[in-house]
Coordinates of C-alpha atoms in Angstrom, one line a residue:
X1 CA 62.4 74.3 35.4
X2 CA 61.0 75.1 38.6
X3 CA 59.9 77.6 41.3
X4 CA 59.8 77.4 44.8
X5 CA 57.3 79.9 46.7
X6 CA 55.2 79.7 49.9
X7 CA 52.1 79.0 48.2
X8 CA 52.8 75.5 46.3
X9 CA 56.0 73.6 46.0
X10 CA 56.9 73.7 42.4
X11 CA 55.5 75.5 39.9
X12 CA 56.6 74.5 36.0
X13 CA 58.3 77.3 33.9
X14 CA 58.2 76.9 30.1
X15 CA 61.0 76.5 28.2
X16 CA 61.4 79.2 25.5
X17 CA 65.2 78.5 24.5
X18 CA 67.8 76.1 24.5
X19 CA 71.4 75.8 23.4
X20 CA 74.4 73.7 24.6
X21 CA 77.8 74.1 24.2
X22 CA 79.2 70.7 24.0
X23 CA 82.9 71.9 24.1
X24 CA 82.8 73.8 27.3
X25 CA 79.9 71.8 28.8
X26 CA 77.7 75.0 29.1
X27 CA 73.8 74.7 28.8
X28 CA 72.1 78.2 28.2
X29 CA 68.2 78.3 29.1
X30 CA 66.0 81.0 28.4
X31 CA 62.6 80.1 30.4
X32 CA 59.4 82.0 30.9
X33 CA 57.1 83.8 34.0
X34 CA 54.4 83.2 32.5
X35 CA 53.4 80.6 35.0
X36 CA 54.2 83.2 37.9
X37 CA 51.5 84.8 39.6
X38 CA 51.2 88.9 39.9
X39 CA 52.1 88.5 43.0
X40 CA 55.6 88.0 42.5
X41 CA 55.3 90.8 39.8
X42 CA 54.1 93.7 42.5
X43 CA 56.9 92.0 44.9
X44 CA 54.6 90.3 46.9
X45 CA 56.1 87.0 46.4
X46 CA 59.4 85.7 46.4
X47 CA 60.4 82.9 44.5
X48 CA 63.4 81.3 43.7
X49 CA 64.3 78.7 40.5
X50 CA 66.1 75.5 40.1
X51 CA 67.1 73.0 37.0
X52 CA 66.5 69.4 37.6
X53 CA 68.0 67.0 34.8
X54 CA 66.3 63.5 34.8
X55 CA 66.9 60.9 32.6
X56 CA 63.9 58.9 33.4
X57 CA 65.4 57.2 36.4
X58 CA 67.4 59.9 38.2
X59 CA 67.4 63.5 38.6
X60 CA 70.0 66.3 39.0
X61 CA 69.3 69.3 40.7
X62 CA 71.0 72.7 40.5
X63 CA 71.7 75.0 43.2
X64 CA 68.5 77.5 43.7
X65 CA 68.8 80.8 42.3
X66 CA 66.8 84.0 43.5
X67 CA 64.6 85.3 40.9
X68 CA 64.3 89.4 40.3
X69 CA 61.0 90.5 38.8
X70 CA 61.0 92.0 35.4
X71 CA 58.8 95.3 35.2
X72 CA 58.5 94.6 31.5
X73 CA 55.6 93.0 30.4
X74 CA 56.4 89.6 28.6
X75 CA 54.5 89.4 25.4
X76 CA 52.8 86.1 23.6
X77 CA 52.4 88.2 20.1
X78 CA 55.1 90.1 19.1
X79 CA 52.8 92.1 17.0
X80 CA 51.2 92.9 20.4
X81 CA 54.6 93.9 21.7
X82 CA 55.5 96.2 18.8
X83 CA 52.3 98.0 18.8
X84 CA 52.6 98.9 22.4
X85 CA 56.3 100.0 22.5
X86 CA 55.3 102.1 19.3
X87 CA 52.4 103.8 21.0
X88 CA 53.3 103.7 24.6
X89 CA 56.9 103.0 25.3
X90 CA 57.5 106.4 27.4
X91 CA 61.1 105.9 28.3
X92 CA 62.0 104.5 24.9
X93 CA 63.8 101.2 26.3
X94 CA 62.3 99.1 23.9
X95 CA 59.9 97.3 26.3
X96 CA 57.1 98.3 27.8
X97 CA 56.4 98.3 32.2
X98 CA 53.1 97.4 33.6
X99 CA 53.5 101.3 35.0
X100 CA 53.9 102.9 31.5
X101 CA 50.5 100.3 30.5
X102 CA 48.6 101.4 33.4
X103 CA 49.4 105.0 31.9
X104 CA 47.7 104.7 28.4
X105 CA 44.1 106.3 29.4
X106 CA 43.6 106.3 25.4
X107 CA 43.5 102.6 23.5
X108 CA 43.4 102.1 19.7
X109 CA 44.4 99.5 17.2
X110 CA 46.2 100.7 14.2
X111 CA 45.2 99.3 10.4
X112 CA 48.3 97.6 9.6
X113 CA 48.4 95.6 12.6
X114 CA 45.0 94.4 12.7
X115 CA 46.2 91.1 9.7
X116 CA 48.7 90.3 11.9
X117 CA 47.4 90.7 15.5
X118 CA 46.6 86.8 16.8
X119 CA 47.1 87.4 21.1
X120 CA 46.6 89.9 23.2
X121 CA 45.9 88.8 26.8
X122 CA 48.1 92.0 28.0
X123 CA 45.6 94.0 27.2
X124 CA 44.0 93.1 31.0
X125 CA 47.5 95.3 32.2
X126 CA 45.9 98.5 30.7
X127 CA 43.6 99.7 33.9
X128 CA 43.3 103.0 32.9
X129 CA 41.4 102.5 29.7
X130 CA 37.7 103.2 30.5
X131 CA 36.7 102.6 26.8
X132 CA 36.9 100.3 23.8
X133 CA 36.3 102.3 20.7
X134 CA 34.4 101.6 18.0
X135 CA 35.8 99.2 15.5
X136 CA 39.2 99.0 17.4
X137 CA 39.9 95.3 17.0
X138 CA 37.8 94.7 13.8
X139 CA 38.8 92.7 11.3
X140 CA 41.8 91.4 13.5
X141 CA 40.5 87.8 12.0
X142 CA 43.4 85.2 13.2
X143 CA 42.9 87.2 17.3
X144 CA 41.7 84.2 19.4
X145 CA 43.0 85.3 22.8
X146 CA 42.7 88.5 24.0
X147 CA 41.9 89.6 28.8
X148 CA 40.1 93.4 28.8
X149 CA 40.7 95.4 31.8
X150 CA 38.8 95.5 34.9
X151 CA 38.4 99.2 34.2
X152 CA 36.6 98.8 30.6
X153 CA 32.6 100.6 31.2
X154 CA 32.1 101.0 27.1
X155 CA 32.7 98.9 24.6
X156 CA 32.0 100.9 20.9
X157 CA 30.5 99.8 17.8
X158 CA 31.5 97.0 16.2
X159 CA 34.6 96.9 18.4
X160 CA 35.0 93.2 17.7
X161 CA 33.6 93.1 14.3
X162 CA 34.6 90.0 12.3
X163 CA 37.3 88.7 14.8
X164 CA 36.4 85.1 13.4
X165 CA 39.1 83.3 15.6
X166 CA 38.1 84.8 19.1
X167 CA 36.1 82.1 20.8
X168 CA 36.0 83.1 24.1
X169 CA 35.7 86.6 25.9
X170 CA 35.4 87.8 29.6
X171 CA 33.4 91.0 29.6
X172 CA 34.3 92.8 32.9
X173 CA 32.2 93.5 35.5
X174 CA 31.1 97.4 35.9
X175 CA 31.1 97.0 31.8
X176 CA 28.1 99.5 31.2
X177 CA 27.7 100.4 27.9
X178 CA 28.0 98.0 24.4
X179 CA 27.7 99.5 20.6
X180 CA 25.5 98.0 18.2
X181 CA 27.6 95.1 15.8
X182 CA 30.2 94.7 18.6
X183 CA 30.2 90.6 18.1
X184 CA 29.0 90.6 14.4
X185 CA 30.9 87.8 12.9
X186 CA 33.1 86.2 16.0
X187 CA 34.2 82.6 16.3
X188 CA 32.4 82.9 20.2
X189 CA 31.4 80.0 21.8
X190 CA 30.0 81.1 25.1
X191 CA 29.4 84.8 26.4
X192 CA 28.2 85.9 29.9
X193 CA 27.2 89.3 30.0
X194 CA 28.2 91.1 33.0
X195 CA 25.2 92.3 35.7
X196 CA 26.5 96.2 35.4
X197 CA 25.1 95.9 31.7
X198 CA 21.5 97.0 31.1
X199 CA 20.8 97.1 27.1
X200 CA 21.8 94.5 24.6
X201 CA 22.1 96.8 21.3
X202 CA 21.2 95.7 18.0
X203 CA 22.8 93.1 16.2
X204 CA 25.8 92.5 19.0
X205 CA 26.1 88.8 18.3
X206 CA 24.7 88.7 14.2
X207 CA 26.7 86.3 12.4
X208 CA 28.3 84.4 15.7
X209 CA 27.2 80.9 14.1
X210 CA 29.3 78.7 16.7
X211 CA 27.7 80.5 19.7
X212 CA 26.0 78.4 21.9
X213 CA 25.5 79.9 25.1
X214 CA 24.6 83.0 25.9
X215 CA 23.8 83.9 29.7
X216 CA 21.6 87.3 30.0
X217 CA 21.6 88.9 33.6
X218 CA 18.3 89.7 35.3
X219 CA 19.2 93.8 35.0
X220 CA 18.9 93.5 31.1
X221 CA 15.8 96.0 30.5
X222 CA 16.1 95.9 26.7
X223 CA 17.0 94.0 24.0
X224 CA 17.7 95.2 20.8
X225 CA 16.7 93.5 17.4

């Protein structure tokens, strides 16, 4: 499955379904954006999308088809999904828009979902969330994958505490503010603390055994024990 846009010739869409109807010779596909830039999100880019068959030594090609952007955003977790349409899900549709996620000025993680949580890169879609609070995603052990928003300046207290699978996290620029413990006990490999940030808190990688680098900017005035 394929796109055609103005910026590169074809650009691979996975495959998230597949069925065929031998009798009537149908084949049903349900494929994924997820390869699509935001561009063609915010209607900024066309694209259209073909099905090639090959058999190794041949291809067929369908006719090209004009893709319509879905305001919904398309989840990874479905326990990512379901916590947002729960909280934020404004016109009650049952999906939630990039416009009702840009809304949410308020962002918290309830208990029950925390076990379950593993993905959240969505998150990055909430820009009007100025604040992390303290222990919002803690204990959400099997998260590895999670984007914060540009728009993040605080991040609270142990925010992040024992999230074992996260290995990797981009902390924003303009990020101003982090609470002691924030890291204790996270599967992190490499951190690069953003320029905007001026303190390192106490304790805000204890515990982070696989992490093995850790890049400090020159504004960092104190650290903390």
């Amino acid at each position: 499955i394929y796109t055609q846009t103005r910026a590169v010739d074809f650009i691979g869409l996975p495959v998230t379904s597949f069925e065929a109807d031998s009798v009537n010779g149908v084949i049903s596909l349900t494929v994924s954006g997820a390869n699509l830039s935001e561009n063609f999100y915010v209607e900024q880019q066309d694209a259209s999308l073909v099905l090639q068959i090959s058999d190794g030594n041949s291809n067929i090609s369908s006719e090209y088809v004009t893709m319509t952007p879905n305001f919904n955003i398309q989840f990874e977790d479905l326990h990512a999904k379901a916590m947002c349409i729960r909280n934020w899900d404004t016109n009650y549709d049952g999906e939630l828009s990039y416009d009702e996620a840009a809304a949410v000025t308020e962002f918290r993680v309830y208990y029950e979902l925390k076990k379950d949580l593993y993905a959240f890169p969505e998150f990055k879609y909430f820009i009007g969330v100025t604040e992390i609070y303290s222990n919002c995603f803690e204990d959400c052990t099997l998260l590895s994958k999670i984007e914060l928003p540009k728009s993040i300046v605080t991040i609270g207290e142990m925010a992040f505490r024992d999230c074992s699978s996260l290995k990797r996290i981009v902390l924003p620029e303009g990020l101003k503010t982090i609470g002691r413990y924030a890291f204790w006990n996270c599967g992190l490999g490499e951190v690069v603390l953003p320029n905007s940030l001026t303190i390192m808190p106490d304790n805000l990688f204890h515990g982070c055994s696989k992490l093995t680098s850790l890049t400090i900017p020159e504004n960092i005035t104190q650290i903390g024990s």
